[in-house]
Short mmCIF file of C-alpha atoms in Angstrom, two decimals:
data_model
loop_
_atom_site.label_atom_id
_atom_site.label_comp_id
_atom_site.label_asym_id
_atom_site.label_seq_id
_atom_site.Cartn_x
_atom_site.Cartn_y
_atom_site.Cartn_z
CA MET A 271 28.97 49.48 23.32
CA LEU A 272 27.93 45.53 23.63
CA LYS A 273 24.77 44.82 22.17
CA PHE A 274 22.45 42.12 23.51
CA ARG A 275 18.91 40.77 22.60
CA GLY A 276 16.23 39.41 24.53
CA CYS A 277 15.61 39.98 28.46
CA GLN A 278 17.59 36.99 29.30
CA HIS A 279 20.14 37.40 32.31
CA PHE A 280 18.79 41.25 32.45
CA ARG A 281 20.30 41.69 36.07
CA GLN A 282 23.61 40.38 35.50
CA ARG A 283 24.02 42.11 32.32
CA LEU A 284 23.24 45.25 34.31
CA VAL A 285 25.62 44.05 37.32
CA ALA A 286 28.63 43.23 34.91
CA ALA A 287 27.93 46.34 32.68
CA THR A 288 28.22 48.36 36.03
CA LEU A 289 31.50 46.72 37.37
CA SER A 290 33.38 46.52 33.97
CA GLY A 291 32.27 50.25 33.05
CA ARG A 292 30.88 49.33 29.74
CA ALA A 293 27.65 50.48 28.39
CA ILE A 294 25.33 48.06 26.92
CA ARG A 295 22.37 48.01 24.92
CA ILE A 296 19.71 45.56 24.67
CA ASP A 297 17.36 45.20 21.90
CA GLU A 298 14.18 42.81 21.28
CA ILE A 299 13.15 42.87 24.79
CA ARG A 300 9.95 40.38 24.49
CA SER A 301 9.40 41.39 21.00
CA GLN A 302 7.60 38.56 19.95
CA ASP A 303 5.60 38.47 23.17
CA GLN A 304 1.85 39.27 23.41
CA ASN A 305 2.88 41.66 26.21
CA PRO A 306 6.23 43.19 25.04
CA GLY A 307 8.89 45.03 26.42
CA LEU A 308 10.21 45.55 30.00
CA ARG A 309 8.25 44.00 32.89
CA ASP A 310 7.35 46.13 35.83
CA PHE A 311 9.89 44.48 37.97
CA GLU A 312 12.80 45.15 35.60
CA ALA A 313 11.72 48.77 35.74
CA CYS A 314 11.90 48.49 39.64
CA LEU A 315 15.18 47.10 39.25
CA LEU A 316 16.39 50.05 36.99
CA ARG A 317 14.95 52.20 39.81
CA LEU A 318 16.96 50.98 42.39
CA ILE A 319 20.04 50.99 40.29
CA GLU A 320 19.39 54.58 39.59
CA LYS A 321 19.06 55.09 43.41
CA ILE A 322 21.98 53.83 44.79
CA THR A 323 24.55 54.99 41.95
CA ASN A 324 25.66 57.90 40.65
CA GLY A 325 25.77 59.05 36.95
CA CYS A 326 24.14 56.19 35.54
CA VAL A 327 21.77 56.97 32.53
CA VAL A 328 19.03 54.52 31.35
CA GLU A 329 17.24 55.21 28.27
CA ILE A 330 14.04 53.12 27.12
CA ASN A 331 12.18 53.42 23.91
CA GLU A 332 8.46 53.66 23.80
CA THR A 333 7.77 50.07 23.51
CA GLY A 334 9.87 49.23 26.23
CA THR A 335 11.62 46.54 23.88
CA SER A 336 14.88 48.50 23.55
CA MET A 337 16.88 50.17 26.41
CA ARG A 338 20.28 51.38 26.71
CA TYR A 339 22.09 51.54 29.69
CA ARG A 340 25.29 53.80 30.61
CA PRO A 341 26.74 52.67 34.14
CA GLY A 342 27.64 54.99 36.79
CA PHE A 343 29.35 53.99 39.99
CA THR A 344 27.83 53.04 43.22
CA VAL A 345 27.63 55.51 45.91
CA GLY A 346 26.24 53.23 48.81
CA GLY A 347 25.11 54.61 51.87
CA SER A 348 22.43 54.36 54.27
CA HIS A 349 18.81 55.33 54.81
CA TYR A 350 17.54 53.86 51.38
CA VAL A 351 14.28 52.45 51.11
CA HIS A 352 13.00 50.34 48.01
CA ASP A 353 9.72 48.94 47.38
CA CYS A 354 10.40 45.79 45.04
CA GLY A 355 6.44 45.53 44.04
CA LYS A 356 4.73 42.55 43.98
CA SER A 357 6.02 40.90 40.61
CA ARG A 358 9.10 39.25 41.78
CA SER A 359 10.50 38.98 45.70
CA VAL A 360 13.21 40.67 47.53
CA GLY A 361 15.90 37.90 46.31
CA TYR A 362 15.41 38.97 42.65
CA PHE A 363 16.57 42.33 43.50
CA LEU A 364 19.13 41.40 46.01
CA GLU A 365 21.22 39.28 43.78
CA PRO A 366 22.61 42.54 41.87
CA LEU A 367 22.22 44.79 44.61
CA LEU A 368 24.64 42.37 46.58
CA MET A 369 27.25 42.98 43.94
CA LEU A 370 26.95 46.63 43.11
CA ALA A 371 27.40 47.54 46.53
CA LEU A 372 30.36 45.62 47.17
CA PHE A 373 31.91 47.78 44.67
CA GLY A 374 30.61 50.81 46.17
CA GLN A 375 32.02 54.09 47.51
CA LYS A 376 30.24 53.42 51.28
CA PRO A 377 28.49 50.52 52.82
CA LEU A 378 25.10 50.12 51.80
CA ASP A 379 22.06 49.99 54.16
CA ILE A 380 18.81 49.68 52.57
CA LEU A 381 15.21 48.43 53.54
CA LEU A 382 13.61 46.43 51.05
CA LYS A 383 10.03 46.00 50.96
CA GLY A 384 8.08 43.46 49.09
CA ILE A 385 7.50 39.55 49.00
CA THR A 386 10.06 38.04 51.03
CA THR A 387 9.76 34.48 49.63
CA ASP A 388 8.41 32.88 46.18
CA MET A 389 9.55 29.79 44.10
CA LEU A 390 11.19 32.05 41.44
CA ASP A 391 14.16 33.66 43.67
CA PRO A 392 15.80 32.57 46.54
CA SER A 393 13.97 33.46 49.66
CA VAL A 394 15.40 35.78 52.23
CA ASP A 395 16.02 32.70 54.71
CA THR A 396 18.56 31.41 51.96
CA TRP A 397 20.04 34.82 51.78
CA ARG A 398 20.85 34.84 55.51
CA THR A 399 21.69 31.14 56.17
CA VAL A 400 23.45 30.19 52.53
CA THR A 401 24.32 33.34 50.55
CA PHE A 402 25.91 35.45 52.98
CA PRO A 403 27.58 33.11 54.90
CA LEU A 404 29.36 31.96 51.86
CA LEU A 405 30.56 35.06 51.14
CA ARG A 406 31.94 35.99 54.82
CA LYS A 407 33.85 32.87 54.64
CA LEU A 408 35.50 34.13 51.38
CA SER A 409 36.82 37.50 52.93
CA ASP A 410 37.11 38.90 56.47
CA SER A 411 35.97 42.56 55.08
CA LEU A 412 32.85 40.87 54.65
CA ASP A 413 32.10 40.02 58.09
CA GLY A 414 29.45 42.88 58.46
CA LEU A 415 27.17 41.37 55.83
CA ALA A 416 23.83 41.13 57.18
CA ILE A 417 20.18 40.71 56.61
CA GLN A 418 17.60 40.98 59.03
CA VAL A 419 13.70 40.05 58.12
CA LEU A 420 11.68 42.58 59.77
CA ARG A 421 8.56 41.40 58.51
CA ARG A 422 7.59 38.53 56.13
CA GLY A 423 5.54 38.93 53.00
CA SER A 424 4.08 36.18 51.14
CA ALA A 425 2.73 36.48 47.70
CA PRO A 426 0.52 38.22 45.94
CA LYS A 427 0.27 41.19 48.64
CA GLY A 428 3.59 40.73 50.04
CA GLY A 429 3.93 43.30 52.85
CA GLY A 430 7.57 42.29 54.10
CA GLU A 431 10.37 44.20 55.23
CA VAL A 432 13.80 43.39 54.82
CA SER A 433 16.69 45.46 56.23
CA VAL A 434 20.13 44.45 54.57
CA HIS A 435 23.68 45.72 55.23
CA ILE A 436 26.31 45.19 52.56
CA PRO A 437 29.95 46.26 53.35
CA VAL A 438 32.53 47.64 51.02
CA LEU A 439 35.29 45.29 49.22
CA THR A 440 38.62 46.32 48.01
CA ALA A 441 38.72 43.58 45.59
CA VAL A 442 37.27 39.81 45.41
CA PRO A 443 39.87 37.62 47.26
CA PRO A 444 41.30 34.86 45.41
CA ILE A 445 38.83 31.73 45.38
CA SER A 446 39.45 27.79 45.68
CA LEU A 447 36.80 25.76 46.66
CA THR A 448 36.76 22.41 45.23
CA GLU A 449 36.42 20.25 48.73
CA GLU A 450 32.54 18.89 48.99
CA GLY A 451 32.76 17.26 52.15
CA MET A 452 30.26 15.14 53.67
CA VAL A 453 26.92 16.40 54.66
CA LYS A 454 27.16 16.49 58.70
CA ARG A 455 24.19 18.34 59.97
CA ILE A 456 20.99 19.87 58.28
CA ARG A 457 19.63 22.91 59.60
CA GLY A 458 16.41 24.85 58.44
CA VAL A 459 13.83 27.74 58.93
CA ALA A 460 9.98 27.09 58.79
CA PHE A 461 7.92 30.08 58.33
CA SER A 462 4.21 30.66 58.24
CA THR A 463 2.30 33.66 57.86
CA ARG A 464 -1.27 34.52 58.50
CA VAL A 465 -1.95 30.76 58.91
CA SER A 466 -2.22 28.56 61.80
CA PRO A 467 1.41 28.42 63.70
CA GLN A 468 0.96 24.52 63.48
CA MET A 469 1.86 24.49 59.76
CA CYS A 470 5.22 25.33 60.70
CA ASN A 471 5.53 22.02 62.75
CA ARG A 472 3.64 20.04 60.04
CA MET A 473 6.19 21.08 57.25
CA VAL A 474 9.23 20.13 59.89
CA ASP A 475 7.60 16.67 60.26
CA GLY A 476 7.13 16.43 56.53
CA ALA A 477 10.96 17.21 55.79
CA ARG A 478 12.27 15.29 58.96
CA GLY A 479 10.31 12.24 57.78
CA ILE A 480 12.78 11.98 54.60
CA LEU A 481 16.04 13.52 56.08
CA ASN A 482 16.04 11.27 59.53
CA PRO A 483 16.51 8.03 58.09
CA LEU A 484 19.72 9.76 56.21
CA LEU A 485 20.86 11.98 59.12
CA ALA A 486 19.84 12.45 62.93
CA ASP A 487 21.27 15.81 63.12
CA VAL A 488 18.36 17.63 61.50
CA PHE A 489 17.26 20.99 63.06
CA ILE A 490 14.57 23.01 61.90
CA PHE A 491 13.54 26.58 63.29
CA THR A 492 10.05 27.69 63.11
CA ASP A 493 9.44 31.21 62.61
CA HIS A 494 5.86 31.92 62.90
CA MET A 495 5.14 35.85 62.73
CA SER A 496 1.84 37.64 63.45
CA GLY A 497 0.07 40.75 63.28
CA VAL A 498 2.03 43.45 61.22
CA GLU A 499 4.96 41.08 61.02
CA SER A 500 3.41 38.68 58.89
CA GLY A 501 2.85 40.75 56.12
CA LEU A 502 -0.76 41.06 54.14
CA SER A 503 -0.95 37.60 52.72
CA PRO A 504 -1.20 34.35 54.03
CA GLY A 505 1.52 31.72 53.04
CA PHE A 506 4.22 29.30 54.47
CA GLY A 507 7.30 27.48 53.48
CA ILE A 508 10.59 26.31 54.58
CA THR A 509 14.31 26.56 53.70
CA LEU A 510 16.42 23.56 54.05
CA VAL A 511 20.43 23.89 54.56
CA ALA A 512 23.11 21.05 54.65
CA GLU A 513 26.65 21.65 56.27
CA THR A 514 29.10 19.66 54.81
CA THR A 515 32.33 18.55 56.75
CA SER A 516 34.36 21.07 54.61
CA GLY A 517 32.21 23.79 55.68
CA GLN A 518 29.95 23.95 52.60
CA LEU A 519 26.43 24.87 52.70
CA LEU A 520 23.61 23.41 50.14
CA SER A 521 20.08 24.88 50.16
CA ALA A 522 16.98 23.74 49.32
CA GLU A 523 13.48 25.50 49.51
CA ALA A 524 9.75 25.17 49.13
CA SER A 525 6.89 27.65 50.03
CA VAL A 526 3.16 28.02 49.28
CA ALA A 527 1.20 31.18 48.50
CA MET A 528 -2.03 31.78 47.68
CA THR A 529 -1.42 32.64 44.02
CA ASN A 530 -0.52 29.01 43.90
CA HIS A 531 -4.09 27.99 45.60
CA GLU A 532 -5.66 29.80 42.65
CA HIS A 533 -3.90 27.57 40.12
CA GLY A 534 -5.23 24.73 41.63
CA SER A 535 -1.72 23.36 43.08
CA LEU A 536 -2.79 23.30 46.83
CA GLN A 537 -0.13 21.60 49.17
CA VAL A 538 -0.69 20.71 52.38
CA PRO A 539 2.43 21.69 54.71
CA GLU A 540 3.49 18.08 54.96
CA GLN A 541 4.03 18.16 51.47
CA VAL A 542 5.93 21.27 51.08
CA GLY A 543 8.23 19.89 53.62
CA GLN A 544 8.85 16.67 51.69
CA GLN A 545 9.33 19.00 48.50
CA ALA A 546 11.88 20.84 50.27
CA ALA A 547 13.51 17.50 51.56
CA HIS A 548 13.52 16.26 48.04
CA ALA A 549 14.96 18.96 46.70
CA LEU A 550 17.96 19.23 49.33
CA LEU A 551 18.41 15.32 48.18
CA GLU A 552 18.69 16.45 44.34
CA GLU A 553 21.24 19.57 45.75
CA ILE A 554 23.40 16.68 47.17
CA HIS A 555 23.11 14.29 44.47
CA ARG A 556 24.05 17.23 42.21
CA GLY A 557 27.17 17.60 44.08
CA GLY A 558 29.61 20.64 44.14
CA VAL A 559 30.67 23.34 46.31
CA CYS A 560 27.42 25.10 46.19
CA ASP A 561 23.90 24.25 45.50
CA SER A 562 22.39 25.14 41.78
CA ALA A 563 21.19 28.34 42.93
CA HIS A 564 24.52 29.85 43.72
CA GLN A 565 26.57 28.53 40.59
CA GLY A 566 26.09 32.17 38.99
CA LEU A 567 27.08 33.71 42.06
CA LEU A 568 30.53 31.94 42.75
CA LEU A 569 31.00 32.00 38.71
CA LEU A 570 30.76 35.65 38.89
CA LEU A 571 33.31 36.08 42.00
CA CYS A 572 35.80 33.80 40.47
CA ALA A 573 35.69 36.24 36.99
CA LEU A 574 35.78 39.40 39.39
CA GLY A 575 38.64 37.86 41.18
CA PRO A 576 42.44 38.55 41.22
CA LYS A 577 44.47 37.62 38.02
CA GLU A 578 45.44 34.17 39.22
CA ILE A 579 43.75 30.83 39.24
CA ASN A 580 40.47 30.74 40.78
CA GLN A 581 38.68 27.26 40.97
CA VAL A 582 35.28 25.65 41.98
CA ARG A 583 33.78 22.52 41.85
CA LEU A 584 29.97 22.51 40.65
CA GLY A 585 27.37 20.05 39.86
CA PRO A 586 25.76 19.84 36.45
CA LEU A 587 25.56 23.19 35.12
CA THR A 588 22.26 25.08 35.40
CA PRO A 589 21.04 27.08 32.06
CA HIS A 590 21.63 30.14 34.47
CA ALA A 591 25.14 28.89 35.00
CA VAL A 592 25.91 28.65 31.50
CA ARG A 593 24.56 32.10 30.39
CA THR A 594 26.89 33.53 33.37
CA LEU A 595 29.82 32.02 31.79
CA ARG A 596 28.88 33.29 28.20
CA HIS A 597 28.25 37.02 29.72
CA LEU A 598 31.36 36.73 31.74
CA ARG A 599 33.27 35.92 28.38
CA GLU A 600 31.59 39.03 26.49
CA LEU A 601 31.87 41.44 29.45
CA PHE A 602 35.27 40.68 31.08
CA GLY A 603 36.93 38.74 28.52
CA VAL A 604 37.18 35.70 31.23
CA THR A 605 36.78 32.28 29.84
CA PHE A 606 36.96 29.35 32.10
CA ASN A 607 38.38 25.95 31.66
CA VAL A 608 35.91 23.42 32.24
CA ALA A 609 37.13 20.20 33.48
CA PRO A 610 34.46 17.22 33.81
CA GLU A 611 34.86 14.60 36.61
CA ALA A 612 33.49 11.59 35.42
CA ASP A 613 32.92 9.62 38.40
CA SER A 614 31.18 12.14 40.48
CA HIS A 615 29.58 13.94 37.63
CA THR A 616 31.15 17.34 38.92
CA ILE A 617 32.58 19.85 36.71
CA PHE A 618 35.73 21.93 37.87
CA LEU A 619 35.67 25.47 36.26
CA SER A 620 38.92 27.34 36.84
CA CYS A 621 39.75 30.74 35.10
CA ILE A 622 42.33 33.68 35.71
CA GLY A 623 40.19 36.56 37.18
CA ALA A 624 39.61 39.82 35.60
CA GLY A 625 41.20 41.82 38.65
CA ILE A 626 38.19 44.01 39.06
CA LYS A 627 39.07 46.45 41.87
CA ASN A 628 36.77 48.77 43.79
CA ILE A 629 37.90 52.16 42.16
CA SER A 630 36.54 54.03 45.37
CA LYS A 631 39.14 52.55 47.71
CA LYS A 632 42.75 52.40 47.67
CA ALA A 633 44.52 48.94 47.17
CA SER A 634 45.91 48.04 50.33
CA ALA B 268 20.90 21.41 24.51
CA ASN B 269 20.33 19.00 27.33
CA ALA B 270 24.07 18.02 26.72
CA LEU B 271 25.11 21.46 28.27
CA PHE B 272 23.87 20.18 31.61
CA LYS B 273 25.54 16.89 31.95
CA SER B 274 28.76 16.58 33.51
CA ARG B 275 29.90 14.28 30.89
CA GLY B 276 31.27 15.36 27.33
CA VAL B 277 34.75 16.26 26.50
CA GLU B 278 33.06 19.04 24.25
CA LEU B 279 31.40 20.73 27.31
CA HIS B 280 33.49 23.82 26.95
CA ALA B 281 32.88 24.27 23.17
CA LEU B 282 28.93 23.64 24.16
CA ILE B 283 28.84 26.33 26.54
CA TYR B 284 30.79 28.84 24.64
CA SER B 285 29.48 28.14 20.95
CA THR B 286 26.90 30.62 21.43
CA PRO B 287 27.94 34.38 21.83
CA ALA B 288 25.83 36.17 24.79
CA ALA B 289 26.46 39.54 22.82
CA VAL B 290 25.53 40.17 19.40
CA ASN B 291 28.69 41.93 18.69
CA SER B 292 30.35 38.54 18.73
CA ILE B 293 28.20 37.19 15.95
CA HIS B 294 30.58 36.44 13.17
CA ALA B 295 29.95 35.11 9.67
CA LYS B 296 27.87 32.23 10.99
CA HIS B 297 24.52 32.89 12.87
CA SER B 298 23.84 30.53 16.06
CA SER B 299 20.55 28.78 16.65
CA ALA B 300 20.11 31.52 19.53
CA TYR B 301 19.74 34.41 16.59
CA PRO B 302 17.15 34.50 14.14
CA PRO B 303 18.38 35.00 10.69
CA PRO B 304 18.55 38.62 9.65
CA PRO B 305 15.87 40.23 7.64
CA ASP B 306 16.16 40.08 3.70
CA GLN B 307 16.73 42.99 1.28
CA ASN B 308 12.92 43.99 1.53
CA GLY B 309 13.02 43.75 5.42
CA ASN B 310 10.85 40.77 5.57
CA VAL B 311 11.71 38.22 8.47
CA SER B 312 9.04 35.88 7.05
CA SER B 313 7.46 35.84 3.75
CA ASP B 314 4.25 34.27 5.09
CA ASP B 315 1.57 37.04 5.53
CA ASP B 316 -0.76 34.96 7.57
CA ASP B 317 1.85 34.77 10.46
CA LEU B 318 1.41 39.06 10.58
CA PHE B 319 -1.05 38.83 13.60
CA LYS B 320 0.04 35.99 15.20
CA PRO B 321 2.24 36.40 18.08
CA LYS B 322 5.64 34.58 17.52
CA ALA B 323 7.03 32.44 20.08
CA ALA B 324 10.81 31.22 19.68
CA PRO B 325 11.28 27.62 19.50
CA SER B 326 13.35 28.02 22.45
CA GLN B 327 10.57 30.12 24.54
CA ARG B 328 7.92 26.86 24.83
CA PRO B 329 6.20 27.29 28.06
CA GLY B 330 8.02 25.43 31.06
CA GLU B 331 11.17 24.97 28.79
CA ASP B 332 14.37 26.63 30.04
CA THR B 333 17.25 26.57 27.78
CA ALA B 334 20.40 28.76 27.96
CA GLU B 335 19.67 29.93 24.43
CA ALA B 336 16.26 31.37 25.03
CA LEU B 337 16.23 35.14 24.39
CA ASP B 338 13.60 36.13 26.92
CA ALA B 339 14.31 33.41 29.30
CA LEU B 340 13.13 33.71 33.00
CA ASP B 341 15.80 35.47 34.92
CA SER B 342 15.92 33.25 37.83
CA CYS B 343 18.86 31.27 39.24
CA LEU B 344 16.67 28.56 40.62
CA ALA B 345 16.43 25.58 38.24
CA LEU B 346 15.38 22.58 39.71
CA ASN B 347 11.88 21.21 38.75
CA MET B 348 9.82 20.19 41.64
CA ASP B 349 7.77 17.63 40.06
CA SER B 350 10.59 15.56 38.51
CA VAL B 351 12.31 16.14 42.01
CA GLY B 352 9.71 14.67 43.75
CA GLU B 353 9.23 11.67 41.60
CA VAL B 354 13.26 10.47 41.99
CA TRP B 355 13.48 11.07 45.88
CA SER B 356 10.13 9.49 46.72
CA VAL B 357 11.98 6.36 46.04
CA PRO B 358 13.49 4.66 49.19
CA ALA B 359 16.15 3.01 47.30
CA ALA B 360 17.18 6.35 45.66
CA VAL B 361 17.66 8.20 49.15
CA GLU B 362 19.67 5.21 50.51
CA SER B 363 22.09 5.54 47.40
CA LEU B 364 23.06 9.12 48.80
CA ARG B 365 24.29 7.50 52.02
CA ASN B 366 28.11 7.75 51.47
CA ARG B 367 27.29 11.52 50.92
CA PHE B 368 26.52 11.66 54.86
CA VAL B 369 28.26 11.16 57.80
CA THR B 370 26.70 8.55 58.49
CA GLY B 371 27.96 6.54 55.23
CA ASP B 372 31.42 5.25 54.25
CA TRP B 373 34.11 8.08 55.11
CA GLU B 374 36.66 6.58 52.76
CA ALA B 375 34.13 6.59 49.72
CA GLY B 376 33.62 10.24 50.79
CA GLN B 377 37.15 11.15 51.06
CA ALA B 378 38.00 9.56 47.93
CA ARG B 379 35.10 11.42 46.14
CA ASP B 380 36.61 14.73 47.30
CA ALA B 381 39.92 13.76 46.21
CA GLN B 382 38.71 13.02 42.53
CA ASN B 383 40.28 15.78 40.19
CA PRO B 384 40.37 15.53 36.64
#
């Protein structure tokens, strides 16, 4: 049994443990915190994993500072509904859910309820416009990967609903993504819930003011939801996606919710648009075939890939990506070769994949 | 720790993999991520005054996200919006990205793509 400490990389530990079939134990979870133990969103994630898998065993001590996880296998299926709570957004739960469902017995159809956009996790728009297209590009068998935003929900009360369909994968295809390309178009989505529809246009103006001097092909959709579709709290936000000539997608986002207002960081829509545009420029400046938020996902896919060379080109590694690399070595025995490229400040990472196969599917 | 996130440095590989993720992997030498084990009496700290103070590990200071922090926030979003805003609000900085767009020099863009260590 592999033993870890602390709550860092909690989701990826559970995912990697499940896919590698190894039991793990995590001790000292926030043991030195004034509020020790697992948080409600982590318990909520464990409930979700118990829901979609068969045979997994989760044991937590009285204070919640230690837990043991013995993985089962993902069943999949349809008509699942999960309330993600109000602490973290749907994006927090989608990351592990996606990887577990890809290696399931049957395709997964699930309705996730909660907050659809916050500044802690990728928003549902990022999932729809960047993450899922990235995965669809990697394998033809992932064409059915789809996410539909039925209702938007801003923090703190949420009220959003997202329908997700995740097909199953026999094995991860070989990955070789090293061509960055040049940014040829920028697309985006600006949304608002329970505030004036004019907020969307003002965010678009703010973002275009920064981006248009560099590129004319900037088109940002506006998505104002009203009534029950707008969730329970007021909020607005924008997601921007830069598409390069080699087909790579880089995303950045910014949003405002009432929780931010309470802390005195009230922002006008133009500022939010500018913030997202600045973040997108930062992502373009960092380079690599994906933005900083998707580094961990690409590295995980490389490690799960076939027993041949899988290579990606990334910008400066984020703390999350470094933690991913360390955990991939422990749980799959995959060590990446790291080759920095000095002129462009990018890093070429290559590995021999662990050759993880979906045990529920016959190899074709 | 900042060196981990720079693209320069021949020891990048060693920096990434110097800290094991699992406790099982800790051998004779304890890394900075893990506090030293309790002594023979089971005391981690000999200072009794610290008993009722919540201890925060050095790597858990608010606003600091390092790969070593045991209880680091589990989030893949890494950009610090405040510093990003400061950098890119300067027009000259924005213009320096021109060659990363199709409106810039295509040869420079293709040369960047062709770079391989």
